[in-house]
PDB file of C-alpha atoms in Angstrom:
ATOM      1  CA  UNK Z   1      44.364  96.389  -3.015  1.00 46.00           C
ATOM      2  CA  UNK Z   2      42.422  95.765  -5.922  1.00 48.00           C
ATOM      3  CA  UNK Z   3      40.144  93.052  -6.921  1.00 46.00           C
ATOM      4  CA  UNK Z   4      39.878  92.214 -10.236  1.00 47.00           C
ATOM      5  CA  UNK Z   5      37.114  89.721 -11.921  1.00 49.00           C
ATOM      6  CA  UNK Z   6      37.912  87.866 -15.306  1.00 45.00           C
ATOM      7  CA  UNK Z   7      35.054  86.326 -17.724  1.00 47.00           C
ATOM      8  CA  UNK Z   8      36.084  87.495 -20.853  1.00 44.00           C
ATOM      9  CA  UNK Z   9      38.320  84.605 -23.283  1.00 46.00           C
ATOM     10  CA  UNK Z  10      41.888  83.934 -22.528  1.00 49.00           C
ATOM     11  CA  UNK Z  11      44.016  87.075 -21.964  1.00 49.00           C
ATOM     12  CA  UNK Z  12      47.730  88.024 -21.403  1.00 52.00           C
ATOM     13  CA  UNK Z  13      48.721  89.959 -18.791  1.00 52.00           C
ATOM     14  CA  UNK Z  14      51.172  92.928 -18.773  1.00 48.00           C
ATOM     15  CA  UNK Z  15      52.127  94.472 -15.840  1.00 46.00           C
ATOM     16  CA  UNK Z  16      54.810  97.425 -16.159  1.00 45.00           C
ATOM     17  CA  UNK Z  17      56.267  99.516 -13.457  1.00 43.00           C
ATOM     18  CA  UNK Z  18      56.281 103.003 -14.154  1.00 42.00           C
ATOM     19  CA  UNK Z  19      57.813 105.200 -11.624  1.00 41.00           C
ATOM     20  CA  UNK Z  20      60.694 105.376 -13.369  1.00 43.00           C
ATOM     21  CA  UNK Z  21      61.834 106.068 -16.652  1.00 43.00           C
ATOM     22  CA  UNK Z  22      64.501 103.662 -17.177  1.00 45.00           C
ATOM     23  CA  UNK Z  23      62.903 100.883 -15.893  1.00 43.00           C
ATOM     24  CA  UNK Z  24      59.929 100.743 -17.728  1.00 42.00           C
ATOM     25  CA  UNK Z  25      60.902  98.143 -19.817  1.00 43.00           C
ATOM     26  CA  UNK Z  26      61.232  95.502 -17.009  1.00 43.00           C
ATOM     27  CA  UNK Z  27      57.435  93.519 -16.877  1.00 47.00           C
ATOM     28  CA  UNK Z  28      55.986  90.607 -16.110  1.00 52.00           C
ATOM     29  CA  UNK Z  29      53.790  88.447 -18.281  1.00 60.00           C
ATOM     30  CA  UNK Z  30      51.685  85.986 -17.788  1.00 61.00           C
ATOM     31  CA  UNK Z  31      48.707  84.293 -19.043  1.00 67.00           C
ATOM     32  CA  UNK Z  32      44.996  84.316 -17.202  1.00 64.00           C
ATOM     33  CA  UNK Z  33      42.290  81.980 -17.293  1.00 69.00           C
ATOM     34  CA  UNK Z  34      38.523  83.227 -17.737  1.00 69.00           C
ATOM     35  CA  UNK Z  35      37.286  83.416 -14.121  1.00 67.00           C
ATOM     36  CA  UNK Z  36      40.470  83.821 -12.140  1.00 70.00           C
ATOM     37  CA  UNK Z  37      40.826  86.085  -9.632  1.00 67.00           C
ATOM     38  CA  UNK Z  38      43.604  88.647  -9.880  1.00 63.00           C
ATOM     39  CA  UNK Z  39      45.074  90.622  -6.761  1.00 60.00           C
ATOM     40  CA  UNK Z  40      47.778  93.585  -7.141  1.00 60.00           C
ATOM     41  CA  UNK Z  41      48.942  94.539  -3.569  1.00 56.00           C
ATOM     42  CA  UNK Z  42      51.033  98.105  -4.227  1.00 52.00           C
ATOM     43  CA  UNK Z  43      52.292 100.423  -1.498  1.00 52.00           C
ATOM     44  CA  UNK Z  44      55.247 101.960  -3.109  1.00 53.00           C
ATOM     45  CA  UNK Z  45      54.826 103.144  -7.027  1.00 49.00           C
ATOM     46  CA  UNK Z  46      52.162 102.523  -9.069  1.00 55.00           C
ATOM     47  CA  UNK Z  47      51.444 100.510 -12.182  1.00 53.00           C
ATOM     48  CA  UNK Z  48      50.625  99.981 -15.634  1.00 57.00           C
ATOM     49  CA  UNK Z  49      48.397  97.217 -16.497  1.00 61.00           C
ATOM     50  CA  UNK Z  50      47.416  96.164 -20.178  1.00 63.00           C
ATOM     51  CA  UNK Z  51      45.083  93.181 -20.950  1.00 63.00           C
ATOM     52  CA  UNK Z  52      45.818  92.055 -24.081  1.00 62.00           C
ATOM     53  CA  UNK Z  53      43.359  89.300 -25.783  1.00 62.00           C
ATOM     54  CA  UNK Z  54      45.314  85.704 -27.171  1.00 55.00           C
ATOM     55  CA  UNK Z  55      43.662  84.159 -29.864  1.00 56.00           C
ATOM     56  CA  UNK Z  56      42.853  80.611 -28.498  1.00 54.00           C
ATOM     57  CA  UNK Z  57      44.087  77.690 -30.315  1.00 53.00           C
ATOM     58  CA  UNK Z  58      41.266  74.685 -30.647  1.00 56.00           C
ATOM     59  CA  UNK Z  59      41.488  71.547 -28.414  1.00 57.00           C
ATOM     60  CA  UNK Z  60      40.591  68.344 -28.188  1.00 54.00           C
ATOM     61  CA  UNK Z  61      37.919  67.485 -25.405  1.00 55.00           C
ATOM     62  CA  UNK Z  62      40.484  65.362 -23.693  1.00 53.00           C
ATOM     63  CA  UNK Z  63      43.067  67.852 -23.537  1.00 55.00           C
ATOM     64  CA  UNK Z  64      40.546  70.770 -21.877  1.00 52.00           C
ATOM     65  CA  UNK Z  65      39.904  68.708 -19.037  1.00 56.00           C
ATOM     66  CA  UNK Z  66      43.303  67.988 -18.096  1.00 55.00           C
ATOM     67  CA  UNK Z  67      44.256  70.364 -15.255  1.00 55.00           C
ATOM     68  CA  UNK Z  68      46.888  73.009 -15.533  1.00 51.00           C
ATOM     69  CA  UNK Z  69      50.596  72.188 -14.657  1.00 48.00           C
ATOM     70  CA  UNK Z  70      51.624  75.932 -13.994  1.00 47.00           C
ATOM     71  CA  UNK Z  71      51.368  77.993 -10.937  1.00 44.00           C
ATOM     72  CA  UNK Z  72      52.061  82.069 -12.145  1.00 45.00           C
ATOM     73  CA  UNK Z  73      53.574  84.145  -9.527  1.00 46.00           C
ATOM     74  CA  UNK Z  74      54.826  87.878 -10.204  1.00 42.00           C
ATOM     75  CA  UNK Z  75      57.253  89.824  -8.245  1.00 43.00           C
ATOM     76  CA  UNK Z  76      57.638  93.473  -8.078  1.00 43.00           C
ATOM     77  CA  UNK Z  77      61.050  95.234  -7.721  1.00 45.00           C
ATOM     78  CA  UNK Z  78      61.927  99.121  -6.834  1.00 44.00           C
ATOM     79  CA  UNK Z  79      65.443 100.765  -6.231  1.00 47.00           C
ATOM     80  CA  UNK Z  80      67.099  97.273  -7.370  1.00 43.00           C
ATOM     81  CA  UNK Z  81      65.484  95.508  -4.229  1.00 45.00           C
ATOM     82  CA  UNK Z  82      62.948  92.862  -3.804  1.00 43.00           C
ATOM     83  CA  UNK Z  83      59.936  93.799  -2.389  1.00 41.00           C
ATOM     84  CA  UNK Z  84      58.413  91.800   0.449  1.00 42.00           C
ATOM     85  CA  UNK Z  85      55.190  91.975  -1.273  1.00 43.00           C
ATOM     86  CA  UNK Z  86      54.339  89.862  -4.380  1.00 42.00           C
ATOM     87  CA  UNK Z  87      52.217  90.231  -6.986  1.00 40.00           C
ATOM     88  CA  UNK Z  88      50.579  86.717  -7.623  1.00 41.00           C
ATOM     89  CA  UNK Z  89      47.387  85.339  -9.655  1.00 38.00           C
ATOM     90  CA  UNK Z  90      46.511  82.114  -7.517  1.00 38.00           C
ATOM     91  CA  UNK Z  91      44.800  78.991  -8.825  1.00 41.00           C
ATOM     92  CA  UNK Z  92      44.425  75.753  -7.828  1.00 42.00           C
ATOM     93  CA  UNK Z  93      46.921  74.031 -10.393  1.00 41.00           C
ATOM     94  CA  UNK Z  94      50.152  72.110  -8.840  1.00 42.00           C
ATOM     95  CA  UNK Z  95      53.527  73.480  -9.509  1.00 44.00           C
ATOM     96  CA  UNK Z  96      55.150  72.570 -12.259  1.00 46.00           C
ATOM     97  CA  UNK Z  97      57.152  69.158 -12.232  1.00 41.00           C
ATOM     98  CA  UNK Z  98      60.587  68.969 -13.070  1.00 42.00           C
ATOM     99  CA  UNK Z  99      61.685  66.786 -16.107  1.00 42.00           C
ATOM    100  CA  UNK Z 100      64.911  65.754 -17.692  1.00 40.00           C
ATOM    101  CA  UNK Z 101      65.772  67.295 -21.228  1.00 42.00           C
ATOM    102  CA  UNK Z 102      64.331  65.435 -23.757  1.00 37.00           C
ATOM    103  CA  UNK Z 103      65.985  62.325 -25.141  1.00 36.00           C
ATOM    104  CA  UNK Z 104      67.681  61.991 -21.666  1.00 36.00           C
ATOM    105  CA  UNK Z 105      66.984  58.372 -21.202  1.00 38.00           C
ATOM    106  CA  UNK Z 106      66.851  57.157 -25.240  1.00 43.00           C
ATOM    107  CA  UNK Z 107      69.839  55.055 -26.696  1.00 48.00           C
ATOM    108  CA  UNK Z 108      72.492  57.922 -28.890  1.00 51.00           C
ATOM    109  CA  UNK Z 109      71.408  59.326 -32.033  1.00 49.00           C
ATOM    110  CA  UNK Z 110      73.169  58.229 -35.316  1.00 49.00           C
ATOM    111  CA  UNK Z 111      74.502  61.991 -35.087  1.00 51.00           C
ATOM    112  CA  UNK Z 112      76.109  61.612 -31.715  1.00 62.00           C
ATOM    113  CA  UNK Z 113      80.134  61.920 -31.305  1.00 52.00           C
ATOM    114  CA  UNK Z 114      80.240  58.125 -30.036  1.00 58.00           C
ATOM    115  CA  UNK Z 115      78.631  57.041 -33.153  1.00 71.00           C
ATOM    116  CA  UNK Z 116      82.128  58.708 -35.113  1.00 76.00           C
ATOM    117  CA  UNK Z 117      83.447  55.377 -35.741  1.00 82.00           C
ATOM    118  CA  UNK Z 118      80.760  53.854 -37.641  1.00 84.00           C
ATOM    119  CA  UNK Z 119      81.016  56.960 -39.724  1.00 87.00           C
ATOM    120  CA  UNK Z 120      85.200  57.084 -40.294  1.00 88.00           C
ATOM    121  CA  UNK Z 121      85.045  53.121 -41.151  1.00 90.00           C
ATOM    122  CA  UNK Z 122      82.524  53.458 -44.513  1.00 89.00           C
ATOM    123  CA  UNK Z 123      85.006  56.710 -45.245  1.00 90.00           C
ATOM    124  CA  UNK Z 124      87.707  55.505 -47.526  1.00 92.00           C
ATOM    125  CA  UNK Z 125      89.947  58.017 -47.142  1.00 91.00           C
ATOM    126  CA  UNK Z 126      90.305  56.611 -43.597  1.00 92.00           C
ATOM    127  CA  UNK Z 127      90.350  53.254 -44.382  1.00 95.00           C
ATOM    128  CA  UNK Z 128      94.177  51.514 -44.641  1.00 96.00           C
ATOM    129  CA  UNK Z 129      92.940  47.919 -45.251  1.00 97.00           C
ATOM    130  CA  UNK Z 130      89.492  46.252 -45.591  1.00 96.00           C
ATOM    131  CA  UNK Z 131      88.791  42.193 -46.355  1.00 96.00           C
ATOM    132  CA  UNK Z 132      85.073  40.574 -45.654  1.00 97.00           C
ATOM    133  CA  UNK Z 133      84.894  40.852 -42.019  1.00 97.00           C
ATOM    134  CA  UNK Z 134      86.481  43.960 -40.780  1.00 97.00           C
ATOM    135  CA  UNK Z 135      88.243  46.975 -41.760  1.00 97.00           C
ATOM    136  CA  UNK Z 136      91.206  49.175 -40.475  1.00 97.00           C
ATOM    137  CA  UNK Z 137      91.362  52.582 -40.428  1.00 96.00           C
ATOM    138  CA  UNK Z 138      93.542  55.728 -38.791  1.00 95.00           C
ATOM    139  CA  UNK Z 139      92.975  56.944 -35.529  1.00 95.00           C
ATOM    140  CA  UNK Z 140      91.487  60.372 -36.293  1.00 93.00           C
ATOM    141  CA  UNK Z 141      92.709  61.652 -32.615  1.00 95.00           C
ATOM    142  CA  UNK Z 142      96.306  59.145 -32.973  1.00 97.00           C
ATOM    143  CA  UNK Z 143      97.761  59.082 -29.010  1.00 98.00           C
ATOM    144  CA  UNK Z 144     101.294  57.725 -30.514  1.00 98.00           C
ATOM    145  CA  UNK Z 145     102.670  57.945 -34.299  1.00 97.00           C
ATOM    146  CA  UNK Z 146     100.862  55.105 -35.324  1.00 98.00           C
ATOM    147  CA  UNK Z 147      97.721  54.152 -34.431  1.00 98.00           C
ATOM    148  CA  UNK Z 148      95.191  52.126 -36.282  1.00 98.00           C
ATOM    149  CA  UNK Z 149      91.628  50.734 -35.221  1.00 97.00           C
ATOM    150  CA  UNK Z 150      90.537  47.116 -36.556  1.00 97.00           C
ATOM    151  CA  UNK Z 151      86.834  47.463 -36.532  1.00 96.00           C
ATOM    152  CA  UNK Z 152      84.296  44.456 -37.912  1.00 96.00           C
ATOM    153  CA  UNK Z 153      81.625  45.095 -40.461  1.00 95.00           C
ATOM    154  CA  UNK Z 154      79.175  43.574 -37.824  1.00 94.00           C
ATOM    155  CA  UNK Z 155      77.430  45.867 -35.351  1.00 92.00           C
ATOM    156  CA  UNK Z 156      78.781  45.256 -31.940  1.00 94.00           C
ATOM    157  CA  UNK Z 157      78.451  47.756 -29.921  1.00 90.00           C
ATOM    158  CA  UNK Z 158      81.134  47.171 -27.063  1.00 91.00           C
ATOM    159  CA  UNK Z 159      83.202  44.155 -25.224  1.00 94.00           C
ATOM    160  CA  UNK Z 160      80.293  43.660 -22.781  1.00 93.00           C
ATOM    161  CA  UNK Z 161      78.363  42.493 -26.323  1.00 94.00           C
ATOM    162  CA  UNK Z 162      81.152  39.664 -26.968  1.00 96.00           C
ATOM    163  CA  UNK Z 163      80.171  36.366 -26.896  1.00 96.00           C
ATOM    164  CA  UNK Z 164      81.571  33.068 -27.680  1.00 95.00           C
ATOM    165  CA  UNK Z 165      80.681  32.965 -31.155  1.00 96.00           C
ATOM    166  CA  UNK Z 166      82.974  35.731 -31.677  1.00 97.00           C
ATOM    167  CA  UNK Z 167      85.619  34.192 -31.038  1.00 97.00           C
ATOM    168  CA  UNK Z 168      86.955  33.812 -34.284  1.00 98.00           C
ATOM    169  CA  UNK Z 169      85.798  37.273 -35.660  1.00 98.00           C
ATOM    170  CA  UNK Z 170      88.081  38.460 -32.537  1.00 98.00           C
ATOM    171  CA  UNK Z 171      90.931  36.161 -33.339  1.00 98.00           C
ATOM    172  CA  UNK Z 172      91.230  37.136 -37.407  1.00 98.00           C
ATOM    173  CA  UNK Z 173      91.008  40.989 -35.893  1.00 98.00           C
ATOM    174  CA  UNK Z 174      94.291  39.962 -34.485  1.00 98.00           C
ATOM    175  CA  UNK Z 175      95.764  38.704 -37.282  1.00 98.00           C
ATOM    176  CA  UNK Z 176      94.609  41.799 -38.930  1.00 98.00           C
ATOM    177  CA  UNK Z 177      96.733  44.098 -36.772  1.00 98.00           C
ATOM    178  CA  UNK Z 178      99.814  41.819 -36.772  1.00 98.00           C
ATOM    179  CA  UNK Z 179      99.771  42.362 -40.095  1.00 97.00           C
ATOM    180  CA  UNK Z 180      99.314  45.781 -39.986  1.00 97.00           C
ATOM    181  CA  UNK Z 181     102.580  45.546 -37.558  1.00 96.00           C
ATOM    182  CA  UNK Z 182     103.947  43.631 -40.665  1.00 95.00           C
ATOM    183  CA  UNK Z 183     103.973  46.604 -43.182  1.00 95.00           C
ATOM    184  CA  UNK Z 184     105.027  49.464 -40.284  1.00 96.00           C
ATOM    185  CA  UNK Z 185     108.324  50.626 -42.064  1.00 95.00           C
ATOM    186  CA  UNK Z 186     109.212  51.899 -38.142  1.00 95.00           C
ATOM    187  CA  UNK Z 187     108.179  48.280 -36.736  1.00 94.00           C
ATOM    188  CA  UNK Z 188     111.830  47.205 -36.219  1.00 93.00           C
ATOM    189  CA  UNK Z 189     112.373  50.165 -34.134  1.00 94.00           C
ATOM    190  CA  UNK Z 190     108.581  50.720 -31.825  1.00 96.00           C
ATOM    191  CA  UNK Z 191     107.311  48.626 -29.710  1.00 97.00           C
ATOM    192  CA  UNK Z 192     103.303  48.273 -29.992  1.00 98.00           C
ATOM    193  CA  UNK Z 193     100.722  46.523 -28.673  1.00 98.00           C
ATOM    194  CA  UNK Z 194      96.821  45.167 -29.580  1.00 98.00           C
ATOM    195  CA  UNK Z 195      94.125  45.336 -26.732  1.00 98.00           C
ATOM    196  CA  UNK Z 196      90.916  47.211 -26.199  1.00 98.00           C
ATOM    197  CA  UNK Z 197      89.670  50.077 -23.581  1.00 97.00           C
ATOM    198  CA  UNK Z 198      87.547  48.073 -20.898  1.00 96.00           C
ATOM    199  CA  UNK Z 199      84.810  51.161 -20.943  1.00 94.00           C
ATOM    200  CA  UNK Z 200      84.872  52.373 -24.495  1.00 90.00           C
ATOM    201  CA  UNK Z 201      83.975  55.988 -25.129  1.00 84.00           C
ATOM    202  CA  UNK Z 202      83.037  55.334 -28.526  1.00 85.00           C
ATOM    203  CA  UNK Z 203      80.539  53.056 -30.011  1.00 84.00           C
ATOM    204  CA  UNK Z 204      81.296  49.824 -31.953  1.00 90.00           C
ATOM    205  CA  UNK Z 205      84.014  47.305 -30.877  1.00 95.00           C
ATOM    206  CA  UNK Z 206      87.264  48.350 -32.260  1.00 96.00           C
ATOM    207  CA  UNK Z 207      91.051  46.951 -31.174  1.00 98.00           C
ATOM    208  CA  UNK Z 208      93.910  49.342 -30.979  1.00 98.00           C
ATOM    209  CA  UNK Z 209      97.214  48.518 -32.540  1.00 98.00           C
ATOM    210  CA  UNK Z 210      99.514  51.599 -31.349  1.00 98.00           C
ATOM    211  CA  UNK Z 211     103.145  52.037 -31.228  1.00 98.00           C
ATOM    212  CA  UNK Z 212     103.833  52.504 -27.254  1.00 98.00           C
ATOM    213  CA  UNK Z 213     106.120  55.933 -27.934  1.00 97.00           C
ATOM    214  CA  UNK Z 214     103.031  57.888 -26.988  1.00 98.00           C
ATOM    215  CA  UNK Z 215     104.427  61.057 -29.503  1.00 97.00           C
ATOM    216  CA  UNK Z 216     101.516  62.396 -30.212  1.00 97.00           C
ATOM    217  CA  UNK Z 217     100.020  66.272 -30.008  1.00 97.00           C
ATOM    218  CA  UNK Z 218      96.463  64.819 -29.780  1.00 98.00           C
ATOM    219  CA  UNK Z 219      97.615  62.742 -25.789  1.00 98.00           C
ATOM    220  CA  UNK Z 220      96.538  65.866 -24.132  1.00 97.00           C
ATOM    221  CA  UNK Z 221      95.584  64.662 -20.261  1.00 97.00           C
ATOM    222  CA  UNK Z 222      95.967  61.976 -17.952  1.00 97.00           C
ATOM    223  CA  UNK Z 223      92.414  60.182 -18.836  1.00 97.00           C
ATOM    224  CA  UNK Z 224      94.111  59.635 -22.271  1.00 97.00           C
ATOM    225  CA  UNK Z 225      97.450  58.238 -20.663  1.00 98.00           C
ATOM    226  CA  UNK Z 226      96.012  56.281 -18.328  1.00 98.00           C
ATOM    227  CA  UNK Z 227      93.308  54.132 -21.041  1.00 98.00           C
ATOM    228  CA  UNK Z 228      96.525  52.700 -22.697  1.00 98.00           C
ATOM    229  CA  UNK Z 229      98.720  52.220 -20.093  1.00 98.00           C
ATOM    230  CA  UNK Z 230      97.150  51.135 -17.172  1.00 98.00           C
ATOM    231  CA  UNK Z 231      94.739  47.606 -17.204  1.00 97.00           C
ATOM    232  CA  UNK Z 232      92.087  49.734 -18.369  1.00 97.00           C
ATOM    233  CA  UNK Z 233      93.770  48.485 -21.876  1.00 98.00           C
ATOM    234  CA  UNK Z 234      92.935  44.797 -22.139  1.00 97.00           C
ATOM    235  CA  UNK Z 235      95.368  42.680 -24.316  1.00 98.00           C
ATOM    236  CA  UNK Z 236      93.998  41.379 -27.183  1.00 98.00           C
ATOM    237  CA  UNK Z 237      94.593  38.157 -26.345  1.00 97.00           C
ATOM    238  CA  UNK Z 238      93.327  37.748 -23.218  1.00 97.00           C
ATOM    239  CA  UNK Z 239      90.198  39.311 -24.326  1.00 97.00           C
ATOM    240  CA  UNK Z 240      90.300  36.301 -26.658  1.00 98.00           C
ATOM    241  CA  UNK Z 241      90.984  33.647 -23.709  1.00 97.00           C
ATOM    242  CA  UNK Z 242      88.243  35.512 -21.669  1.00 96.00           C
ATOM    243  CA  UNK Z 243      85.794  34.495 -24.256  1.00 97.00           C
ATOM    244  CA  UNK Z 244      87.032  31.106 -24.710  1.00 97.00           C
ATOM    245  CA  UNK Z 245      87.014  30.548 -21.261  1.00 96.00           C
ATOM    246  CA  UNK Z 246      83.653  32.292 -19.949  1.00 96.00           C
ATOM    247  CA  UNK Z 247      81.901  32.768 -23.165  1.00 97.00           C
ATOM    248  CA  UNK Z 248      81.817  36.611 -22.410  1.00 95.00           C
ATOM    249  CA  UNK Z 249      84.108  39.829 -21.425  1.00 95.00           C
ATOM    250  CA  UNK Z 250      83.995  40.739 -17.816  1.00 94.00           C
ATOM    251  CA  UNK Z 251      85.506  44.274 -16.917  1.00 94.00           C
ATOM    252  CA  UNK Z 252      86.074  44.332 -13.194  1.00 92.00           C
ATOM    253  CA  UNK Z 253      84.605  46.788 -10.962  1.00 93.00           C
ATOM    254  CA  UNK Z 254      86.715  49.952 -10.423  1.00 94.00           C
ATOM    255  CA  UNK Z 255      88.139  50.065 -14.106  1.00 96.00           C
ATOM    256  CA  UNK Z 256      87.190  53.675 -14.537  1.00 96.00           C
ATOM    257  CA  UNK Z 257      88.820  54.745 -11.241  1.00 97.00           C
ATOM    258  CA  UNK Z 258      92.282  53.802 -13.390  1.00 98.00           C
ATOM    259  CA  UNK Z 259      91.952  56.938 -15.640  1.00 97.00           C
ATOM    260  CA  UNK Z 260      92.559  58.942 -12.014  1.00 97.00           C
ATOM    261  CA  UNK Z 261      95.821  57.305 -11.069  1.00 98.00           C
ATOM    262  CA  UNK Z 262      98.257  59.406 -11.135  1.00 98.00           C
ATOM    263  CA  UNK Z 263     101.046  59.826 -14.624  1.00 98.00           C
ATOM    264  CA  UNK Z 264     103.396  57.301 -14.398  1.00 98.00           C
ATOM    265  CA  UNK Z 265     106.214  56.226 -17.279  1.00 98.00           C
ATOM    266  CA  UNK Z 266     104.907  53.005 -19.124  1.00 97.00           C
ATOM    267  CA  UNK Z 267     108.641  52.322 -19.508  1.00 97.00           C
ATOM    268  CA  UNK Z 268     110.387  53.212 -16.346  1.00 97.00           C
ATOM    269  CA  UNK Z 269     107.180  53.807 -13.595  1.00 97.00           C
ATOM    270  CA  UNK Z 270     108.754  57.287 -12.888  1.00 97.00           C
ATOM    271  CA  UNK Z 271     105.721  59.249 -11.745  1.00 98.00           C
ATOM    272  CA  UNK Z 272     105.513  63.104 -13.321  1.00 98.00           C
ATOM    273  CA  UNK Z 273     103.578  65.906 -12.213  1.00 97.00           C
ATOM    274  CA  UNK Z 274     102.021  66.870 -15.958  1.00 98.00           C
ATOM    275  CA  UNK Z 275     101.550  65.644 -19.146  1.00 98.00           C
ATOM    276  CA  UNK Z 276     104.357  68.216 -20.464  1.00 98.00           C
ATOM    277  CA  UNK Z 277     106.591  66.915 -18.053  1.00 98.00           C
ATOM    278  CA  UNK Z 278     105.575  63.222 -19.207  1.00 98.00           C
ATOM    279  CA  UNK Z 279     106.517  63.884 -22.384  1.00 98.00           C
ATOM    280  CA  UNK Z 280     109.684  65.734 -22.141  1.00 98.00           C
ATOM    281  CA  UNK Z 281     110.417  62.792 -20.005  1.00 98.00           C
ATOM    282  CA  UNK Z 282     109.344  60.207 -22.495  1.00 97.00           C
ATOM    283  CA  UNK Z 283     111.472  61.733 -25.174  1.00 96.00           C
ATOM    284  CA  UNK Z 284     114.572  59.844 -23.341  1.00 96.00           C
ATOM    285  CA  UNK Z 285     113.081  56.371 -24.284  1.00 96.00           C
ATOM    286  CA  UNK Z 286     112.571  57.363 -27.697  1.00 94.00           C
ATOM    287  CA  UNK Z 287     114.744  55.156 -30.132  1.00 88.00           C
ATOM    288  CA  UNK Z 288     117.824  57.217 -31.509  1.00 74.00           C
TER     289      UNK Z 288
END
């Protein structure tokens, strides 16, 4: 065992095993403090040790007498085994605390994926109608063959953000997508309906107007199935009466356990074992 005393500035440590050629490479690094004590316990090969000198970056008076939040700890390895012996520098600091990645716990960036909407309404290649209030545009991922979003020009973020004096923005939003409804050239044919997803994946209230033949490449799994046919789609207008009635939307407890119910036929309530299955079966409600 060797004892080794430290009092010159800041250094980096470099440990490298050497008793064999190919494994030379494999080190450990870590930095030591003026003053610390350093032991290397080695009963099996030796090693290679190079101090190397860090320049030292100035700090503030308040910063040096914080205390260190790292605890260094080296381990040597021979014949692609652990040894029982370790090679540690030991110091007084506390181990290091675990924290979650940063911007964990802050609202979503503009740049986010749940923030697409507020993007694809100002684009007006997307857009299919727009008046004062709101504006419609195409489903970028459509779940049926037609499927449009009304969306208002007012930030609201979800139906939880609702309140009584939207009643009317809610009620013209309506209107909106009957009208939309109104130009379908396939309207005579499809059945459709207007209603909102209870727990939103994206950001900013928007009310779905889709045909209910669910042809569509981009309805790819059951979560998907389930948010438009199950009660985790809320009719338009009884997300209107809710607001009338209670001044706000309430979305019961459980909702999101409805995207894990198993595929059933919207039509029929035949149960199927897989979306491809689903949709082969689905073809025999199609309109001829």
């Amino acid at each position: 065992m060797w004892t080794v005393w430290l009092w010159a500035k800041a250094i980096r440590l470099v440990v490298l095993t050497s008793y064999k050629p190919h494994v030379a490479r494999l080190y450990n690094q870590v930095s030591v403090k003026p003053g610390q004590r350093l032991y290397l316990v080695n009963q099996q090969y030796p090693y290679t040790v190079r101090f190397t000198e860090d320049t030292p970056t100035p700090r503030s008076a308040a910063e040096k007498s914080k205390p260190s939040k790292r605890a260094h700890r080296m381990s040597s390895e021979g014949n692609g085994e652990k040894s029982s012996e370790h090679h540690r520098m030991s110091d007084d600091s506390p181990p290091p605390k675990k924290t979650l990645p940063s911007g964990s716990d802050k609202p979503e960036s503009a740049g986010h994926w749940s923030q697409g909407l507020k993007v694809s309404m100002q684009d007006p290649k997307m857009q299919v109608y727009k008046d004062d209030r709101v504006v419609v545009i195409k489903d970028k991922y459509p779940k049926a063959r037609y499927h449009w979003l009304v969306l208002p020009w007012d930030s609201i973020s979800s139906l939880k953000a609702l309140r009584s004096e939207h009643v009317e923005l809610l009620k013209h939003m309506q209107r909106v997508g009957d009208q939309m409804l109104q130009q379908c050239p396939d309207a005579h044919k499809l059945s459709f309906r207007l209603g909102y997803h209870a727990i939103p994946s994206m950001s900013h209230v928007h009310l779905h107007v889709i045909s209910q033949d669910f042809d569509s490449p981009c309805l790819k799994n059951k979560k998907h199935w389930n948010s438009f046919t199950t009660d985790y789609f809320v009719e338009s207008r009884d997300v209107i009466a809710m607001l009338e009635h209670d001044g706000k939307v309430t979305v019961k407890e459980g909702t999101s356990e409805l995207l894990k119910l198993p595929l059933r036929c919207h039509l029929c309530r035949k149960e199927q074992p897989t979306i491809p299955k689903l949709k082969e079966h689905l073809k025999t409600h199609l309109p001829s």
